Short mmCIF file of C-alpha atoms in Angstrom, two decimals:
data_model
loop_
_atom_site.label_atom_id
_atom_site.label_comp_id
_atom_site.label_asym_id
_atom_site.label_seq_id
_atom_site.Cartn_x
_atom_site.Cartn_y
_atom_site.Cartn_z
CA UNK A 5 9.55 -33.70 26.11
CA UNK A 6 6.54 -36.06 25.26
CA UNK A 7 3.05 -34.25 25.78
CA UNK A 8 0.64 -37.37 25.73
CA UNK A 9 -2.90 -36.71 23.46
CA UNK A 10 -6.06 -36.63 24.83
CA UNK A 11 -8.10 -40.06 25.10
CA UNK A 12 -10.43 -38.42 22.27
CA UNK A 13 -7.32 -37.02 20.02
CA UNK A 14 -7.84 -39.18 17.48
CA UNK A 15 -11.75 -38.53 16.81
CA UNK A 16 -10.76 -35.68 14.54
CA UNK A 17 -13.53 -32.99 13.45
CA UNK A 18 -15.20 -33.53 10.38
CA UNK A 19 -14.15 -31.26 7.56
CA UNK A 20 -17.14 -28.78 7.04
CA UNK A 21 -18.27 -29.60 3.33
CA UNK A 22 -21.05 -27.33 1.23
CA UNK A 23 -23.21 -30.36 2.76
CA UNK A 24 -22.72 -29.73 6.26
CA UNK A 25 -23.48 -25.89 5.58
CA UNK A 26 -26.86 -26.86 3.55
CA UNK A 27 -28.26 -29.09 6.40
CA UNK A 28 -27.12 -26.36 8.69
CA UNK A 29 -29.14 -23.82 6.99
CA UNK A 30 -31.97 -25.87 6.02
CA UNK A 31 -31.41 -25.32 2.40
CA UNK A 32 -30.27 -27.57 -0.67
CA UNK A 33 -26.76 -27.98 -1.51
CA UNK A 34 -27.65 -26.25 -4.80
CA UNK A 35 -29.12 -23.12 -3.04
CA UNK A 36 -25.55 -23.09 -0.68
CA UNK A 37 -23.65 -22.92 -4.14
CA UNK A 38 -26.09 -20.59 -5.58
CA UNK A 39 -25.42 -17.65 -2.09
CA UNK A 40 -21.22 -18.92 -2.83
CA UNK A 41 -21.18 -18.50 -5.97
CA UNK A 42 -23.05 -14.80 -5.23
CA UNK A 43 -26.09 -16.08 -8.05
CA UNK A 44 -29.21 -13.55 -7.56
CA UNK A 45 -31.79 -15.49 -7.82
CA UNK A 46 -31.69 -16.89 -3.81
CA UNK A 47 -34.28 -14.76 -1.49
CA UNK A 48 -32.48 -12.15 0.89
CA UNK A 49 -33.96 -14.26 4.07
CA UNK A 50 -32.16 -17.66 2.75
CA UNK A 51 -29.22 -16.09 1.45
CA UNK A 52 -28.80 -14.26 5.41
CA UNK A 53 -29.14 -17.82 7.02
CA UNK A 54 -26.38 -19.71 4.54
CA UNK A 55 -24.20 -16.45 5.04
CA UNK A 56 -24.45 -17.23 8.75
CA UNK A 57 -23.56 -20.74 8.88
CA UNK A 58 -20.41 -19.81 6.19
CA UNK A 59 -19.28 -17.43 8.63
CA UNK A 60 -19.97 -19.74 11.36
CA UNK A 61 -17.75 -22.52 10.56
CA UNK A 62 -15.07 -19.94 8.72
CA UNK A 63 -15.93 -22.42 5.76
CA UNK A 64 -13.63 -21.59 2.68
CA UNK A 65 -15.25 -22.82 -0.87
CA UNK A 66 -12.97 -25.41 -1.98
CA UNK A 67 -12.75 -23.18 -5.55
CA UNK A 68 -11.67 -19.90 -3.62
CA UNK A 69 -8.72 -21.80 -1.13
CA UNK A 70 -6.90 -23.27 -4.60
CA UNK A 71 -7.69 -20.95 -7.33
CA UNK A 72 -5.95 -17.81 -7.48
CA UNK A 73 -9.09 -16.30 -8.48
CA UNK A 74 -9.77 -14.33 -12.25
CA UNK A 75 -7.63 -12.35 -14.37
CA UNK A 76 -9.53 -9.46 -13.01
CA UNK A 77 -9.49 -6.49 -10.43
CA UNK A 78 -12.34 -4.51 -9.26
CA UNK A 79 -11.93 -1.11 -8.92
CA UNK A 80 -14.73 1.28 -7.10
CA UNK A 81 -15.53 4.85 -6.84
CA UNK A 82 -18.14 6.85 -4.90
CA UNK A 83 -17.80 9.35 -7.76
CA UNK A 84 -15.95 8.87 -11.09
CA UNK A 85 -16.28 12.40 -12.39
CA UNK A 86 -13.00 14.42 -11.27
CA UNK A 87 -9.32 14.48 -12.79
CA UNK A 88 -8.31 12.93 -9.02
CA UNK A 89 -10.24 10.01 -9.92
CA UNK A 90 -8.77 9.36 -13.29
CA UNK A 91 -5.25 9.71 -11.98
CA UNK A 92 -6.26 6.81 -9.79
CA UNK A 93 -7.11 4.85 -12.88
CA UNK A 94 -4.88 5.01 -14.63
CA UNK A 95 -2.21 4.13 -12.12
CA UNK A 96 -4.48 0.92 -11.06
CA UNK A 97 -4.78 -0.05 -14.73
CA UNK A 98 -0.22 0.63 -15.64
CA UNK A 99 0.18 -1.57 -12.11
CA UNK A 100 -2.47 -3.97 -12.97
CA UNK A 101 -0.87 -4.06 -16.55
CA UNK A 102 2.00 -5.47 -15.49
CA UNK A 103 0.70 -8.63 -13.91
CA UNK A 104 -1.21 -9.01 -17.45
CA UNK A 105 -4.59 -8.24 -15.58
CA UNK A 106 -8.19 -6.39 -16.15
CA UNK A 107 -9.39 -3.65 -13.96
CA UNK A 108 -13.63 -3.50 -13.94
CA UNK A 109 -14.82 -0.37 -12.54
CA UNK A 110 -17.74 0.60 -10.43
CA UNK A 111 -19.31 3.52 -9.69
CA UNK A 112 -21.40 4.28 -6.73
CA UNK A 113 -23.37 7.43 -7.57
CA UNK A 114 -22.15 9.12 -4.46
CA UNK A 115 -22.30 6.50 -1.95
CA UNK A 116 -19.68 5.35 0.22
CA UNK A 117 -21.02 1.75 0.47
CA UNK A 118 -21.86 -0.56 -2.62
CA UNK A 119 -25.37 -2.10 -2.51
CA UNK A 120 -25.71 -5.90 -1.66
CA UNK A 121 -26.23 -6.35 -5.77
CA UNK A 122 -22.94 -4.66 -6.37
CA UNK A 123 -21.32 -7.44 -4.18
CA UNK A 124 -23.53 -10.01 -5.99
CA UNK A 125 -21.55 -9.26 -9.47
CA UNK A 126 -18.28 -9.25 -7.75
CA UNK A 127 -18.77 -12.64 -6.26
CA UNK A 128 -20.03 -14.11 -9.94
CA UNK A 129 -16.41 -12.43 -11.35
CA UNK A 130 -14.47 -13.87 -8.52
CA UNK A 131 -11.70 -11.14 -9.14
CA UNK A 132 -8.27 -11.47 -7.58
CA UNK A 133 -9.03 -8.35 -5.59
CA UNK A 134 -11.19 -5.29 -4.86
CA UNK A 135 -10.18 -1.97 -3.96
CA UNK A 136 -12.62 0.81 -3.01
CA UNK A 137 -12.08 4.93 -3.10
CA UNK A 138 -12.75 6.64 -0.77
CA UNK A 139 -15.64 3.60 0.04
CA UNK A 140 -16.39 1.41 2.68
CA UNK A 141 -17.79 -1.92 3.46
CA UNK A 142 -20.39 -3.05 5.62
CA UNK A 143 -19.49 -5.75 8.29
CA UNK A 144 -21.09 -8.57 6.52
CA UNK A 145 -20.11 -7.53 2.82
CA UNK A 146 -16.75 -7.50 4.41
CA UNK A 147 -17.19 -11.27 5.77
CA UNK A 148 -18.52 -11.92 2.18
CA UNK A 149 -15.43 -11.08 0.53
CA UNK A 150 -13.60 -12.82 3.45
CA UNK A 151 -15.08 -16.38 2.97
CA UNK A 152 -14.65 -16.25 -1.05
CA UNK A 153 -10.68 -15.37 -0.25
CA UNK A 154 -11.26 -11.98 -2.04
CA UNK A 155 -8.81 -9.41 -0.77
CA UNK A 156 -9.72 -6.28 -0.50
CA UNK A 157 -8.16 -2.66 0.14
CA UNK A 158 -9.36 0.99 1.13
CA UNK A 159 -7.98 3.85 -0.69
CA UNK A 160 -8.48 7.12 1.06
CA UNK A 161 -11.30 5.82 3.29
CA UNK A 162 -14.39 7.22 4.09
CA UNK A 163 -14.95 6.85 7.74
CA UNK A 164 -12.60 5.90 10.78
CA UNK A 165 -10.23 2.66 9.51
CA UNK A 166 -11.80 -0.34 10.36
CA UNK A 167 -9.49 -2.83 12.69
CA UNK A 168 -7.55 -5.58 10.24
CA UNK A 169 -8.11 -3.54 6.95
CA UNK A 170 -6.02 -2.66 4.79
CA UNK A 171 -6.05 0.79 3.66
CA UNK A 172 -3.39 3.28 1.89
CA UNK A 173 -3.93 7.45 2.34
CA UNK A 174 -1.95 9.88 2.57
CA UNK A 175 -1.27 12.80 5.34
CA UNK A 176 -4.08 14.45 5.77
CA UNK A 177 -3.53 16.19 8.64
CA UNK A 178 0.17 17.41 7.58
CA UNK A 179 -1.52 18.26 4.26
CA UNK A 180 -3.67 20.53 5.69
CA UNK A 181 -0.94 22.03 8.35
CA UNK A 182 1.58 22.99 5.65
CA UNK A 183 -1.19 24.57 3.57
CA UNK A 184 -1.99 26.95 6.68
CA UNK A 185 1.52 27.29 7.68
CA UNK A 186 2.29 28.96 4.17
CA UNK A 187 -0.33 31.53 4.42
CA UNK A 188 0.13 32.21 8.22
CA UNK A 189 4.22 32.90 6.90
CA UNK A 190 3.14 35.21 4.14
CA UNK A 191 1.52 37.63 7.11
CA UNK A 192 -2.12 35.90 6.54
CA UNK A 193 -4.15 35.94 10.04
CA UNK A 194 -7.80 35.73 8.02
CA UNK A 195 -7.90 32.68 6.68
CA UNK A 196 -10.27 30.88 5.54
CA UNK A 197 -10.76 26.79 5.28
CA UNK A 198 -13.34 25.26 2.61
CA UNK A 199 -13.01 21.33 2.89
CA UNK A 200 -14.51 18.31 1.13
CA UNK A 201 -17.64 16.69 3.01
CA UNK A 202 -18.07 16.88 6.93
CA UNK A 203 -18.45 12.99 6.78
CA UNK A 204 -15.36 12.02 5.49
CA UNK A 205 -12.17 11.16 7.27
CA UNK A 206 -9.77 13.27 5.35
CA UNK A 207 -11.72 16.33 4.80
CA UNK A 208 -11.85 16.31 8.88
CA UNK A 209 -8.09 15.54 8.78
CA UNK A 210 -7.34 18.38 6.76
CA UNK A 211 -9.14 20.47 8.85
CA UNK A 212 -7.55 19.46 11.96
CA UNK A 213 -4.53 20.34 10.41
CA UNK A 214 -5.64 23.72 9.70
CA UNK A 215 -6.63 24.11 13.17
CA UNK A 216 -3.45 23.09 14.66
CA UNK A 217 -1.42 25.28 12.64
CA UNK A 218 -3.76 28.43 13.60
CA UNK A 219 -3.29 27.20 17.27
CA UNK A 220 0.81 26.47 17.15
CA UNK A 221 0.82 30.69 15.31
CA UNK A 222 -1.27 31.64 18.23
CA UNK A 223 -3.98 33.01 15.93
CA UNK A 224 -7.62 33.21 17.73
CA UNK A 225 -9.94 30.68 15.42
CA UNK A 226 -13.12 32.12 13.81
CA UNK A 227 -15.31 29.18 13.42
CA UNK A 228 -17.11 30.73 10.82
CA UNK A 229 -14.64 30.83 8.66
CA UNK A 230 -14.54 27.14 8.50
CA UNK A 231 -16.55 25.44 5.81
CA UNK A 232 -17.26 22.03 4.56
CA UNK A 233 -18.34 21.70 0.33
CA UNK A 234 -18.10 18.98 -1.62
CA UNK A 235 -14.48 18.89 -2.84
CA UNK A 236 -15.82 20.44 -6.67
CA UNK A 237 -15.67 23.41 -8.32
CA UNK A 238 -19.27 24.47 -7.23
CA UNK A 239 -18.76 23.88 -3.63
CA UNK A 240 -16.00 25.88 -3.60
CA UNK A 241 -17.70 28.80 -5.73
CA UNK A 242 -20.84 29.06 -3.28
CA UNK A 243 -18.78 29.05 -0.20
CA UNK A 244 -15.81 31.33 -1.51
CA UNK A 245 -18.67 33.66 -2.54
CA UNK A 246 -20.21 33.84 0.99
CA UNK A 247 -16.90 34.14 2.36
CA UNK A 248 -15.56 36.72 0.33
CA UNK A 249 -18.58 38.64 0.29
CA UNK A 250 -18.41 39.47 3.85
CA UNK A 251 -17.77 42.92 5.61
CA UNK A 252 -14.51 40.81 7.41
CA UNK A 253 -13.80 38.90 4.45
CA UNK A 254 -10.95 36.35 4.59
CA UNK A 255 -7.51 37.81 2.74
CA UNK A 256 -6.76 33.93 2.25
CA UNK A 257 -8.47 30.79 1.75
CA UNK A 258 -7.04 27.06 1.82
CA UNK A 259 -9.38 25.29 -0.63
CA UNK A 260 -9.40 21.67 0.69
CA UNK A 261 -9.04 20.10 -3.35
CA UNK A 262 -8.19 21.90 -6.57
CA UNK A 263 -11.08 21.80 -8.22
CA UNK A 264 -13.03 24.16 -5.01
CA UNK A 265 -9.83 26.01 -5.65
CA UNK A 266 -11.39 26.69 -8.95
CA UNK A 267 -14.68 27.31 -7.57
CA UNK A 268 -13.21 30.03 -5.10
CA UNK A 269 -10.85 31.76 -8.10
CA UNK A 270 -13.68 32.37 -10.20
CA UNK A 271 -15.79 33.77 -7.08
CA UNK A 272 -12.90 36.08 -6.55
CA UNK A 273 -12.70 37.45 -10.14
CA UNK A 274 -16.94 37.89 -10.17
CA UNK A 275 -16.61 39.77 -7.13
CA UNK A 276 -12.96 42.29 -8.71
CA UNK A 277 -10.91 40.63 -6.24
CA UNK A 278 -7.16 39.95 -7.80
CA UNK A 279 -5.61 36.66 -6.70
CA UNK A 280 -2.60 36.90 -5.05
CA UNK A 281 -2.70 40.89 -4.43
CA UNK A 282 -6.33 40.86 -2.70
CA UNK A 283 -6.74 37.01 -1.99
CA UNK A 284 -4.48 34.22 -1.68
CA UNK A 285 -5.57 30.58 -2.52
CA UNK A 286 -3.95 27.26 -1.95
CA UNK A 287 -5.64 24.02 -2.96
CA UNK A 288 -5.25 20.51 -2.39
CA UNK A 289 -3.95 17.56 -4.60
CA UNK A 290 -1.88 19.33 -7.02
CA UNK A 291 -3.94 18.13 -10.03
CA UNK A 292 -2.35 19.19 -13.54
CA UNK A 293 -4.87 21.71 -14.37
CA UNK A 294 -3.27 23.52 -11.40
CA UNK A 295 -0.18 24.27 -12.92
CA UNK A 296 -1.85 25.55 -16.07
CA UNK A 297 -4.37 27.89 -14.95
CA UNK A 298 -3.59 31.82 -14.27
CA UNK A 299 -2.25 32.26 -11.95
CA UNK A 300 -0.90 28.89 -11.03
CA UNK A 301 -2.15 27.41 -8.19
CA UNK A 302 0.25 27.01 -4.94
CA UNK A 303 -0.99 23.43 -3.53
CA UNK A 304 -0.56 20.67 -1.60
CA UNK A 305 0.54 17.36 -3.79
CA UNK A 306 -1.17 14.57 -2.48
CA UNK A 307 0.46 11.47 -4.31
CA UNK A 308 -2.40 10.27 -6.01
CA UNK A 309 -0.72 7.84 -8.39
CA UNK A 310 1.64 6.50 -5.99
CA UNK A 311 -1.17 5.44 -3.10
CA UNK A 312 -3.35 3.54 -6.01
CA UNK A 313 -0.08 2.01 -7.14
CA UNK A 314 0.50 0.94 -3.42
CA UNK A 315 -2.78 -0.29 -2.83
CA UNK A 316 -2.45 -2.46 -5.92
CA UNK A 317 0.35 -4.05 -5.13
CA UNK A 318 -0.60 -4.53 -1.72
CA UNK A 319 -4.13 -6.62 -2.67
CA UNK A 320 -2.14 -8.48 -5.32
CA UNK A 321 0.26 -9.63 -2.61
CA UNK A 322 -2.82 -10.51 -0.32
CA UNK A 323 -4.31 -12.24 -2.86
CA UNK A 324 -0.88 -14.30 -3.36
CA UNK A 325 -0.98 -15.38 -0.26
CA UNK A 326 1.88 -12.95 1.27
CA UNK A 327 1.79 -11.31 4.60
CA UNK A 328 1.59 -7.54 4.40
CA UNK A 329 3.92 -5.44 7.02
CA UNK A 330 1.30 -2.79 7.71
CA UNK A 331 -2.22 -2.44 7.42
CA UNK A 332 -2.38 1.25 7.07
CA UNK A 333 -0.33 3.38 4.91
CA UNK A 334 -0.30 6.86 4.52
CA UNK A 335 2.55 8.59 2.07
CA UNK A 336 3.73 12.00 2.58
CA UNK A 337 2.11 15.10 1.13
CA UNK A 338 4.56 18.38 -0.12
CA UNK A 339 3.20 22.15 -0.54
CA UNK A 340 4.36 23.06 -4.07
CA UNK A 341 4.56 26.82 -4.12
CA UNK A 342 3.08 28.83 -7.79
CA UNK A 343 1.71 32.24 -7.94
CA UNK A 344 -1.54 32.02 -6.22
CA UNK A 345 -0.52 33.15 -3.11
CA UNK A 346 1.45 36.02 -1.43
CA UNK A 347 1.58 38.71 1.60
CA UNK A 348 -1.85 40.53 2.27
CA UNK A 349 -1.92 43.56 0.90
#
C-alpha cells in the first residue's frame, strides 16, 4: 500500500547545529561550547539559557553521539567513611578493571545531591558513565548528563526512584521483615528498631518491614520503640542507650546497619547487659567485622558487592548503546544467623 507524502515532505528540518543553539540563546558559538563542554568560566544566568535551548531541541553534541566517551567512570558517595562503602569500591573498580577502565571518586560530605560544580568536572572528563550511592540528581543535572550521552545509574537511592532511571538496591523491606521475624521466633515481643536516616528510602523500607512482621505476629507496635540514627556506630550507641536504659527496656533490638549494631553492643556492655542472654541484636549488611567481633553478629547480608557489580555493568551497557531489560533492580537479602541473638531470658 502506497501512503502518498505531504506537499511539504520534502522541505526537511534543518539539523540543529551548536549555531542554531547560540543564536537561540543569544550567545556566541564559543560560549555554547564553553556550557557543552561543562567549562566554568560561563555566568550561571547564560549557562541556564544555553541549557534551555539544548534541552529544547534534544540537541546531542556531535562529540558525545560518536565517541564512546573516556576511559573513565565516575563513582559518587554521600559519605565515603564506612566498610559498606569500600566494599562498593572495590567491586566498581574489579568490574571496571575488566573493561581496562578508571574509576574517579567523589565525595559529597553528606549530601545526597552533587553541587552544580561537581557536574561541571564531570562534563570536562566526559566519563563513559556515572553512578551515584545512595545520591540523587536534580531534574536539570539529570538533563545535563542526558544531552552529553552520559549514562548514569542509582545505587541504593536516596529518595523515591525517579521514572526512566536506572537504579540497582536490594530488598529492603524483606531485609528488614526477616530480621524481625527471627527475633519474634526466638520468643522476642520487645523489640526494638534503630534505622539509618528518616529521609532515606531504605532506612523507611526496612522499617516497614519491621512493621509488617510485628503486624503478621499480631504483636501491638510501641512507636517509641522505633528510632531513626544515622546508620554508624554513634547513632546506634545514643539510641541503644536510651532504649536500653528504660524501665520497659527492649529484650531485642534490630540495628538497621552493622556498624549501629556496634554502637548498641557497646551500650549494652556499659550498661552490664550480656548479649544474647539479656539482649539480642541483629544488624544489617553483614559487613566482615560482623563475623569477627564477640559475639558474632546474626545479620541480614545485603549483597553489597554484587549490586555495585550490577550497576556497573548496567551503565557500561547504556553507555554501549544496549537496551537494558529493567530499570530497577533489587537483589535478594538472607538473615545469616551467629551468636548475637537468642530466646529472652
Amino acid at each position: 500500500m502506497r501512503i502518498d507524502a505531504p506537499a511539504d515532505a520534502g522541505a526537511q528540518e534543518a539539523p540543529v547545529t551548536i549555531g542554531t543553539i547560540a543564536r537561540e540563546a543569544g550567545v556566541s558559538v564559543a560560549t555554547v561550547s564553553k556550557v557543552v563542554n561543562g567549562r566554568v568560566d560561563v555566568s550561571v544566568s547564560t549557562r541556564e539559557r544555553v541549557e534551555t535551548v539544548i534541552q529544547r531541541h534534544g540537541y546531542r553534541p556531535r562529540r558525545a553521539a560518536s565517541a564512546a566517551g573516556s576511559g573513565l567512570l565516575e563513582l559518587v558517595f554521600h559519605e565515603l567513611d564506612s566498610p559498606w562503602a569500600l566494599e562498593i569500591i572495590a567491586s566498581v573498580e574489579r568490574v571496571a578493571g575488566q573493561h581496562r577502565m578508571g574509576v574517579v571518586l567523589s565525595e559529597l560530605g553528606g549530601a545526597h545531591r552533587p553541587r552544580q560544580q561537581w557536574l561541571d568536572d564531570v562534563l570536562q572528563r566526559r566519563p563513559r558513565g556515572v553512578i551515584l550511592v545512595q545520591s540523587e540528581l536534580a531534574p536539570e543535572q539529570r538533563r545535563q548528563l542526558e544531552t552529553r550521552s552520559i549514562p548514569y545509574v542509582l545505587v541504593d537511592t536516596a529518595g523515591e526512584q525517579v521514572p526512566g532511571v536506572p537504579t540497582v538496591g536490594s530488598a529492603n523491606w524483606a531485609g528488614g521483615l526477616a530480621a524481625t521475624r527471627h527475633l519474634l521466633e526466638l520468643g522476642h515481643r520487645r523489640i526494638a528498631v534503630i534505622s539509618g536516616p528518616g529521609d532515606v528510602l531504605c532506612s523507611r523500607a526496612r522499617v516497614d518491614g519491621y512493621r509488617s512482621a510485628l503486624e503478621q505476629a499480631q504483636v501491638d507496635l510501641d512507636p517509641s520503640l522505633i528510632r531513626y540514627g544515622d546508620f554508624y556506630v554513634g547513632g546506634g550507641y545514643e539510641h541503644g542507650r536510651r532504649l536500653l536504659e528504660r524501665a520497659d527496656r527492649p529484650t531485642a533490638i534490630f540495628a538497621g546497619s552493622d556498624y549501629q549494631a556496634l554502637g548498641v553492643l557497646r551500650a549494652a556492655r556499659e550498661l552490664g547487659l550480656r548479649v544474647p542472654e539479656d539482649l539480642s541484636v541483629v544488624g544489617y549488611d553483614n559487613l566482615s567485622v560482623a563475623e569477627w567481633i564477640a559475639p558474632a553478629l546474626t545479620t541480614v547480608d545485603q549483597p553489597l558487592a554484587e549490586m555495585a557489580a550490577t550497576a556497573t555493568r548496567m551503565v557500561l551497557g547504556l553507555a554501549r548503546g544496549e537496551a537494558i531489560s529493567s530499570l530497577r533492580i533489587d537483589l535478594a537479602t538472607e538473615l545469616v544467623v551467629r551468636e548475637s541473638t537468642a530466646p529472652p531470658a
